[in-house]
Short mmCIF file of C-alpha atoms in Angstrom, two decimals:
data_model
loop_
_atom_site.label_atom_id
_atom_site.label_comp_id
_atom_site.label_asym_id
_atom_site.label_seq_id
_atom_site.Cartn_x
_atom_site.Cartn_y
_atom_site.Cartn_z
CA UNK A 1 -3.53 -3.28 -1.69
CA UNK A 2 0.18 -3.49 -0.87
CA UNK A 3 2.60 -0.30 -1.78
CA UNK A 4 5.19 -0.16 -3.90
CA UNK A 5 7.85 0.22 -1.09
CA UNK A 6 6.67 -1.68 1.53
CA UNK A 7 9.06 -3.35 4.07
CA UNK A 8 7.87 -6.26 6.80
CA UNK A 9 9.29 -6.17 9.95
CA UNK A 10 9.55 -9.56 11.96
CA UNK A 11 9.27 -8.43 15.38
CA UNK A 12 10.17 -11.67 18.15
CA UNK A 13 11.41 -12.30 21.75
CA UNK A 14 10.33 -14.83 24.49
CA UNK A 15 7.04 -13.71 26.70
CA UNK A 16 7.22 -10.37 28.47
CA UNK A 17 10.66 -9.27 26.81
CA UNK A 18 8.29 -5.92 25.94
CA UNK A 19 7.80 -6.85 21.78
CA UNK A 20 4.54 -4.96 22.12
CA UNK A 21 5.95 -2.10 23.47
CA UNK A 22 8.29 -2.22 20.16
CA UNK A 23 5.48 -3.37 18.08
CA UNK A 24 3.22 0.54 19.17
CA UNK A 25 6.39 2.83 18.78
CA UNK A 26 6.64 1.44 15.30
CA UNK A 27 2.85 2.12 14.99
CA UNK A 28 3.96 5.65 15.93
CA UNK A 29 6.12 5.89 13.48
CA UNK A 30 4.32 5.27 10.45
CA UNK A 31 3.94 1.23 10.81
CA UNK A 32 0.78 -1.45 10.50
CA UNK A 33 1.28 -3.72 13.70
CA UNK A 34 0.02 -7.04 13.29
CA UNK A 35 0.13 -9.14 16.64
CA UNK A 36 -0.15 -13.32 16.39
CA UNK A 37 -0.73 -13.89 19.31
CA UNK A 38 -4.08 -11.54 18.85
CA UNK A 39 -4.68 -13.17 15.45
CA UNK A 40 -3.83 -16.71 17.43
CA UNK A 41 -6.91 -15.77 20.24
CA UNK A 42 -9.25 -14.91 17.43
CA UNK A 43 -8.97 -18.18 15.90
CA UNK A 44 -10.63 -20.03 19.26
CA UNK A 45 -13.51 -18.08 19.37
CA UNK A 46 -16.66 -19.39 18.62
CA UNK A 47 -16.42 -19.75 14.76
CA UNK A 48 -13.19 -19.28 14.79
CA UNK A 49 -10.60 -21.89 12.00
CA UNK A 50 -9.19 -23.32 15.53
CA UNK A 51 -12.39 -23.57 17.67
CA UNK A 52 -14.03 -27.18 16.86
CA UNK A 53 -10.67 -28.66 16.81
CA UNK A 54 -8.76 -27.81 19.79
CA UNK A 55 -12.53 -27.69 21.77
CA UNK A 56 -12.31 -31.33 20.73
CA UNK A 57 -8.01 -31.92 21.27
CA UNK A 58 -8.54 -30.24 25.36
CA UNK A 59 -12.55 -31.20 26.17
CA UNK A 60 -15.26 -28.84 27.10
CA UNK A 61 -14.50 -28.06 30.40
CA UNK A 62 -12.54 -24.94 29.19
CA UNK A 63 -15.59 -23.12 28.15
CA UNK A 64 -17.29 -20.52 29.82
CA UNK A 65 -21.07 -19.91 30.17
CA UNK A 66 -20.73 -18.19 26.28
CA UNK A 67 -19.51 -21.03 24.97
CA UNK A 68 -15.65 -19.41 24.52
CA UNK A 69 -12.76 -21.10 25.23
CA UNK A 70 -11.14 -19.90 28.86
CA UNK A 71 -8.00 -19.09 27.79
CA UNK A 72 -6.40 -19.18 31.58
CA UNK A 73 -7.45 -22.41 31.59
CA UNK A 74 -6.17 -23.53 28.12
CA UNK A 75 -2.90 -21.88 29.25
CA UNK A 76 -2.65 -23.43 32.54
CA UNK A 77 -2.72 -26.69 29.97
CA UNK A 78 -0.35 -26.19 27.60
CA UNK A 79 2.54 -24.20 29.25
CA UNK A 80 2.54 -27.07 31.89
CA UNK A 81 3.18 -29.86 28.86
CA UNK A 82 5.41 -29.54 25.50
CA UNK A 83 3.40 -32.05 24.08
CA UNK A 84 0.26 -30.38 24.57
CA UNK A 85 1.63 -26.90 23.58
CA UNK A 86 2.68 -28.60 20.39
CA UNK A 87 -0.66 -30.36 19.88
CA UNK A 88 -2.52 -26.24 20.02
CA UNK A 89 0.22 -24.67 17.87
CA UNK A 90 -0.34 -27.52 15.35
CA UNK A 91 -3.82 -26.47 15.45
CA UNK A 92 -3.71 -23.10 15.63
CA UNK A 93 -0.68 -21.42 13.62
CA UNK A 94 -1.83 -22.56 10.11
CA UNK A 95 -4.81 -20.30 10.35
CA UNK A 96 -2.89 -17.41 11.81
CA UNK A 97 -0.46 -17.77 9.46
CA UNK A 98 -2.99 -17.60 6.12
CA UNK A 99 -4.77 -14.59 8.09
CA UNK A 100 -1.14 -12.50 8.80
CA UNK A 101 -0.87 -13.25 5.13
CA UNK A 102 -4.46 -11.90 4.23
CA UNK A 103 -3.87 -8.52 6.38
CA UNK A 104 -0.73 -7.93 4.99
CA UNK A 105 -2.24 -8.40 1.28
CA UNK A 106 -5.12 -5.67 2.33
CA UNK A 107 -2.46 -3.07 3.84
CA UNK A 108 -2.31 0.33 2.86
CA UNK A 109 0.90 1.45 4.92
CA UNK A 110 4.05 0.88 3.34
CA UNK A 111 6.02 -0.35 6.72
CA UNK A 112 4.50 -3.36 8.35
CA UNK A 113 5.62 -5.11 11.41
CA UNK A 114 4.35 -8.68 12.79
CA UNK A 115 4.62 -9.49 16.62
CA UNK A 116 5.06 -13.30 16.77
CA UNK A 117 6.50 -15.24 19.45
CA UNK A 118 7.25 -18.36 17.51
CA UNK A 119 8.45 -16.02 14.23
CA UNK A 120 11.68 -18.42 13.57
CA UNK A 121 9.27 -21.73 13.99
CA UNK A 122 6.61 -19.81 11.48
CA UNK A 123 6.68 -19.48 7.55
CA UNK A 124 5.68 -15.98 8.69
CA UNK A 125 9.81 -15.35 8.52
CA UNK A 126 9.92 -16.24 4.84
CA UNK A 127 8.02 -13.21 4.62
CA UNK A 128 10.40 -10.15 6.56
CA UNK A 129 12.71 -7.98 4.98
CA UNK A 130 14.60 -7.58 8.90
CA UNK A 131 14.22 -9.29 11.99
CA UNK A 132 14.31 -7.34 15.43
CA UNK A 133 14.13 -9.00 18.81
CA UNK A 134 13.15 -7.25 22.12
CA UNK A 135 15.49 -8.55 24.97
CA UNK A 136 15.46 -8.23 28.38
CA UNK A 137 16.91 -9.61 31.79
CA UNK A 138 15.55 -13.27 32.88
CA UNK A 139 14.49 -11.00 36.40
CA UNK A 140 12.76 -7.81 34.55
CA UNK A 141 10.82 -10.75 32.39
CA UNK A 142 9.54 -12.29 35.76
CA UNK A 143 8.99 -9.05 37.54
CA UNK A 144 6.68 -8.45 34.81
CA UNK A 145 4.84 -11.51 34.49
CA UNK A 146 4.28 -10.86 37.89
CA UNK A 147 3.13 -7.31 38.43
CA UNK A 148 1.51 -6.88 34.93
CA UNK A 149 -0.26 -10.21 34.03
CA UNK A 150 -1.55 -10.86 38.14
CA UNK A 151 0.21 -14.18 36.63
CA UNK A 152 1.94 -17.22 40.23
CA UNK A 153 5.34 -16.62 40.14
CA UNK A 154 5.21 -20.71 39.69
CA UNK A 155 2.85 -19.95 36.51
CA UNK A 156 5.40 -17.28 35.34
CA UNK A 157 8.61 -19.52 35.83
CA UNK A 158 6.68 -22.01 33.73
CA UNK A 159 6.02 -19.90 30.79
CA UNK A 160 9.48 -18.65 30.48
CA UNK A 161 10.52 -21.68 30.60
CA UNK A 162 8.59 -23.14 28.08
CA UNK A 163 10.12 -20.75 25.15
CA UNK A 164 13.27 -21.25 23.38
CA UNK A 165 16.42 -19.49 24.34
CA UNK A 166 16.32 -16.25 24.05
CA UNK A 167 19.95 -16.41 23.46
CA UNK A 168 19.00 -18.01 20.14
CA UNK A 169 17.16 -15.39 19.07
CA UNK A 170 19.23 -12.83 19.27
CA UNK A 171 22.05 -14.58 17.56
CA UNK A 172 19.25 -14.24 14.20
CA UNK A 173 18.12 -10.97 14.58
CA UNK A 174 19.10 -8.05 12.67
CA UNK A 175 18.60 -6.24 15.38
CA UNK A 176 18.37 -6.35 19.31
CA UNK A 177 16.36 -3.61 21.20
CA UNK A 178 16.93 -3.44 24.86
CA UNK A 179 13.96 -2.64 26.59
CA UNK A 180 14.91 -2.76 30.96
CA UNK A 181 15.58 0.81 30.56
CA UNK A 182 13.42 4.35 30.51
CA UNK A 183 11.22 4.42 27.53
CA UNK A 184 12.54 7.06 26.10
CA UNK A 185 15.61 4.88 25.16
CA UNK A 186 13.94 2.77 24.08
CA UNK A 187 12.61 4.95 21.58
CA UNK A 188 15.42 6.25 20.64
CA UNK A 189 16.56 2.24 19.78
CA UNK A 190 13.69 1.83 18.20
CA UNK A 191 14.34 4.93 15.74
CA UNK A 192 18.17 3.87 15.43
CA UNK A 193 17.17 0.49 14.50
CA UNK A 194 14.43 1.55 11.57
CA UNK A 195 17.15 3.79 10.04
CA UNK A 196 20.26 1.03 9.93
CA UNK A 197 17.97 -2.15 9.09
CA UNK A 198 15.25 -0.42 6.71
CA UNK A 199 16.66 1.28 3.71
CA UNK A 200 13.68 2.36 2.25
CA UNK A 201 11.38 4.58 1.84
CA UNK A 202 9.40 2.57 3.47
CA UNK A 203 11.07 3.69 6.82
CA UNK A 204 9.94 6.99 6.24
CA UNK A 205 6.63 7.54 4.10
CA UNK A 206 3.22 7.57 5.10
CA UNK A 207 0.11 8.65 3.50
CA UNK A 208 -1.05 11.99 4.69
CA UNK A 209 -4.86 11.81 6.20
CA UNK A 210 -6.26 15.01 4.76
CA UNK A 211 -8.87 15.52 7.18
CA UNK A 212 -10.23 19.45 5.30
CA UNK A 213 -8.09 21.45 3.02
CA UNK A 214 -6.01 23.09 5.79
CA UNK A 215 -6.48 20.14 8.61
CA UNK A 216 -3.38 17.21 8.29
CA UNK A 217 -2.73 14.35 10.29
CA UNK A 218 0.38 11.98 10.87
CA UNK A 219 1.94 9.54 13.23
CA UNK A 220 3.10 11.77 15.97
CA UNK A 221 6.77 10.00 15.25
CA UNK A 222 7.23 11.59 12.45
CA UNK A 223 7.53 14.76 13.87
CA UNK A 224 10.96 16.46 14.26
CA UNK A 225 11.63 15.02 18.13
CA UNK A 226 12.02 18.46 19.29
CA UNK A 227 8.75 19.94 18.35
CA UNK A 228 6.25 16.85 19.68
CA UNK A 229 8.10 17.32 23.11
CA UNK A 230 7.98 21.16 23.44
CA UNK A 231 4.48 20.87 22.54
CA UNK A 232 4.15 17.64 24.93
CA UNK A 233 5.36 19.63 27.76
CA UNK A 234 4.02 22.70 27.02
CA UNK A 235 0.29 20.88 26.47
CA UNK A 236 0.07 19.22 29.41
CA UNK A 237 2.40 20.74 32.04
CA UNK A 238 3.74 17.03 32.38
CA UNK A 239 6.77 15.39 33.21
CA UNK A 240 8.76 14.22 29.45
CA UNK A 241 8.75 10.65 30.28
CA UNK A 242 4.69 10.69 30.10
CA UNK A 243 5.26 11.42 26.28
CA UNK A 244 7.53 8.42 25.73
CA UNK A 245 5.35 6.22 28.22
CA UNK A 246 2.32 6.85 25.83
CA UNK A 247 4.74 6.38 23.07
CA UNK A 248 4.86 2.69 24.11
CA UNK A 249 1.52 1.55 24.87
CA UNK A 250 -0.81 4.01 22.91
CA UNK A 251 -0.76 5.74 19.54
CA UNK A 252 -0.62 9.08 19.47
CA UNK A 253 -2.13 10.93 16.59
CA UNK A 254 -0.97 14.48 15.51
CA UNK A 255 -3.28 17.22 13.74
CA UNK A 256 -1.50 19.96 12.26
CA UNK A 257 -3.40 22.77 10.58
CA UNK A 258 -1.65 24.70 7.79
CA UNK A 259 1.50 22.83 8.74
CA UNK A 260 1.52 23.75 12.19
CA UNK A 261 0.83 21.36 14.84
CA UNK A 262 -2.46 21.99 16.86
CA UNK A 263 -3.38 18.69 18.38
CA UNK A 264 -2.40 15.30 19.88
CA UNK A 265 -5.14 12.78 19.78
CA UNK A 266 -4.35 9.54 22.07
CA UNK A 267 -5.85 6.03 20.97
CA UNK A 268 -5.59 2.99 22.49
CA UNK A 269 -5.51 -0.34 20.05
CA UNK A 270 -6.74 -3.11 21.77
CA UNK A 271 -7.56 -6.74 19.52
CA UNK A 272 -8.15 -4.40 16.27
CA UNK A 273 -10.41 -1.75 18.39
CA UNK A 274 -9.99 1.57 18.83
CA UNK A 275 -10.76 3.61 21.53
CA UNK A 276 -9.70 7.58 21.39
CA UNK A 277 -9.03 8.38 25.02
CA UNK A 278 -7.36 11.58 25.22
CA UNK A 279 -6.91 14.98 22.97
CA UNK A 280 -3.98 17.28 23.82
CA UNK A 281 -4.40 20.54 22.76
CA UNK A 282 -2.68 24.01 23.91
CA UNK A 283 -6.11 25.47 25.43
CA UNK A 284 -10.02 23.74 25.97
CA UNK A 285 -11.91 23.78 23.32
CA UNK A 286 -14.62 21.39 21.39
CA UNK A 287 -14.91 23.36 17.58
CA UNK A 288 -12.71 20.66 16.07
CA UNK A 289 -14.16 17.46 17.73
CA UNK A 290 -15.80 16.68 14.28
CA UNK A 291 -12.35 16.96 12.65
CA UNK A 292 -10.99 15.04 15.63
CA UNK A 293 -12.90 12.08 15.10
CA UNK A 294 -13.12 12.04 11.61
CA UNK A 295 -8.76 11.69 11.92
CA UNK A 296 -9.35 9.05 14.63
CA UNK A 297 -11.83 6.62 11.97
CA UNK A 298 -9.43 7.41 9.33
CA UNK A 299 -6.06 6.70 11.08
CA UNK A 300 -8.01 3.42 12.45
CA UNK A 301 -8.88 2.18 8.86
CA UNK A 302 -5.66 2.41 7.87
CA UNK A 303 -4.73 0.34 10.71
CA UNK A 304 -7.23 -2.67 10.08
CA UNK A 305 -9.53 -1.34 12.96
CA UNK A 306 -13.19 -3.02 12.78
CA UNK A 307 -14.79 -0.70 16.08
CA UNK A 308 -14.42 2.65 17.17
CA UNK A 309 -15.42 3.62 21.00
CA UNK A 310 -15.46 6.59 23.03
CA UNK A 311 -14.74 5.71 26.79
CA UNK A 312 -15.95 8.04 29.36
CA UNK A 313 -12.62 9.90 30.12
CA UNK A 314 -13.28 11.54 26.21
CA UNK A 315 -16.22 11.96 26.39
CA UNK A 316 -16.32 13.70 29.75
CA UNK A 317 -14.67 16.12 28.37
CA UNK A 318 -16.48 16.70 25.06
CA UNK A 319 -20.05 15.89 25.72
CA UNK A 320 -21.09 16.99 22.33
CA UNK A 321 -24.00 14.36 21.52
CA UNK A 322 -24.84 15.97 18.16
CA UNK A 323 -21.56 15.73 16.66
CA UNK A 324 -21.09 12.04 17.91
CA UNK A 325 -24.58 10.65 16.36
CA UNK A 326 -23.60 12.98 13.16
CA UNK A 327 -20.38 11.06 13.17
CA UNK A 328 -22.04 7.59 12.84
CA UNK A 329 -21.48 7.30 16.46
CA UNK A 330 -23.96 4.91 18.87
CA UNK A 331 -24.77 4.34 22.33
CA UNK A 332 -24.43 0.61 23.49
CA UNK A 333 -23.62 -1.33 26.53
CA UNK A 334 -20.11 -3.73 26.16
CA UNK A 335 -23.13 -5.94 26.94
CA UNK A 336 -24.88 -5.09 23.13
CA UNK A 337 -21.29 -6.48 21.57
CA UNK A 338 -21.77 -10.33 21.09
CA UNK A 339 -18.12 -10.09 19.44
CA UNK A 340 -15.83 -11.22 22.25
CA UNK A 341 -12.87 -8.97 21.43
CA UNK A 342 -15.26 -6.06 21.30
CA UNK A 343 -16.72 -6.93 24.39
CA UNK A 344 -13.80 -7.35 26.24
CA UNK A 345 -12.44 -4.15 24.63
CA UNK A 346 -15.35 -1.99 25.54
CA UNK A 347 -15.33 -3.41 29.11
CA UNK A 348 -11.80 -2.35 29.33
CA UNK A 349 -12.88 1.17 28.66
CA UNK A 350 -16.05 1.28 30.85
CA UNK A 351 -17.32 0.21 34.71
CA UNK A 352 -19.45 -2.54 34.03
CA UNK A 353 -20.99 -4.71 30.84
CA UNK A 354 -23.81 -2.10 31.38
CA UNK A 355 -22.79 1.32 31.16
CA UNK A 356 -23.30 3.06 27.51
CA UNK A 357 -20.52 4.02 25.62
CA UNK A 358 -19.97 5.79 22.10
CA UNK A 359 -18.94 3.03 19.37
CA UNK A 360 -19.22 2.93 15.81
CA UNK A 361 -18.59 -0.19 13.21
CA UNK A 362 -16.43 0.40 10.91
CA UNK A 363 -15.23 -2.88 9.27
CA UNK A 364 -16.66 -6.58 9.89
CA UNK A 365 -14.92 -8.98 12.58
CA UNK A 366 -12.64 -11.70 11.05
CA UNK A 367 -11.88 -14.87 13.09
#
């Protein structure tokens, strides 16, 4: 159910421009992030709205031995031809935009930002209150194609050059994040941004996750700045930058107990999973793992989350079996999960289809 005061961030700029890097620091402070292009993927998986049709528009030969469309090989396709890229968008953005639509009906955060390359193209901009773009140099977007996506340099040249202008974009936007820099500026655009662009309270509300009577938790952005980084520092006897680096590609969730804060719990959302990889706290100890997960399925409902899992690296440190099968938690292999984006997901966070991990359901796939 949407809130009374809830604002919709458009959030665009041409491939690897760093719009999900944006997208999580908004997560961190208080927003739902809704990615196309994720929504776009789901929609060519076996079932999926987009499936029979573009199966039938680009032939067989682009699935794999599960029957899902390759989508190297789709993209080695379309990015090569306008006319094909054309033909798959026609195909494919109807259903993402009725989905986007559907998510943002069921949201119970009142700041919401979408992640869509094509956002101008896409009645999806009928539906934002601002539009930001992330920008970048032509070089830094190649560097990172490169070094981040294992992408040719001649497949990278052609996928830049297959987008519109960024020049274009920014001449629409409300406003223009710069994102070559350390993250920690880019945080600090970020913040600048939400506070000239979003008059609401929107920018600043979220609903407190009342874990027990004393036990709290919140986006760690909405801490006072100097607090989360003397705790930060003090936590982990790390460098600064390592908070604003997991600022921009993980959520970070903060505890406090009777107002004052007592842990940082690190979760990484990958294609509407969540996997809790990390809790910061000033000494060792495991007596509030059960209130520690019970914030991590919370905070993940309220950001459209359909599996938890509990890689290794956690639960290395907290081997507590008890507490994780009195949690709802289970032990399967990324081989168990016949949904692709859970598969891949769990993959991501183990060594092999086969090793067990810690997951638990907590809301039905959509494709």
């Amino acid at each position: 159910m949407m809130t009374a005061n809830e604002k919709l961030i458009g959030l665009t700029g041409n491939i690897a421009t760093g719009k999900s890097v944006v997208r999580r620091m908004l997560v961190n402070i208080g927003a739902l992030g809704l990615d196309a292009d994720i929504i776009a993927h789901r929609t060519l998986y076996p079932g999926g709205a987009a499936y029979p049709a573009v199966v039938d528009a680009f032939g067989e030969d682009l699935l794999n031995q599960r029957g899902e469309i390759s989508r190297p090989a789709l993209g080695r396709i379309v990015f090569s031809d306008p006319d094909r890229l054309s033909k798959l968008e026609s195909l494919v953005h109807p259903a993402v935009t009725q989905t986007v639509k559907q998510r943002i009906e069921r949201a119970r955060l009142p700041l919401i930002v979408i992640e869509a390359i094509k956002l101008f193209e896409s009645p999806l901009i009928d539906l934002c209150d601002s539009v930001w773009i992330s920008d970048t140099a032509p070089d830094v977007q190649l560097e990172r194609l490169l070094q981040t996506r294992n992408m040719s340099e001649s497949d990278a040249k052609a996928r830049i050059a297959a987008q519109p202008p960024q020049e274009e974009k920014r001449n629409r936007a409300n406003a223009v994040i710069h994102t070559e820099g350390e993250y920690s500026q880019t945080w600090r655009q970020v913040r600048a941004a939400l506070n000239d662009t979003i008059q609401s309270k929107a920018a600043s509300a979220f609903p407190n996750i009342n874990i027990t009577d004393t036990c709290t938790a919140l986006p760690a952005g909405k801490l006072p700045e100097q607090e989360l980084t003397a705790f930060w520092t003090s936590s982990t006897k790390g460098n600064i930058g390592s908070l604003y680096e997991s600022l921009a590609f993980q959520a970070i969730l903060a505890l406090t107990e009777n107002g004052e804060l007592e842990t940082l719990l690190l979760i990484e959302e990958r294609n509407l999973t969540a996997s809790l990889t990390r809790a910061i706290v000033p000494r060792s100890e495991t007596s509030r793992l059960r209130d520690w997960l019970t914030a991590f399925e919370q905070y993940s409902l309220l950001h459209q989350c359909e599996l938890l899992i509990l890689p290794k690296c956690f639960t290395k440190s907290y081997p507590e079996d008890g507490i994780m099968k009195a949690s709802g938690f289970t032990r399967q292999t990324p081989a168990d999960l016949a949904f692709p984006a859970w598969r891949e997901a769990a993959i991501h966070q183990s060594t092999g289809m086969d090793q067990p991990l810690w997951v638990k359901v907590i809301a039905q796939p959509f494709i």
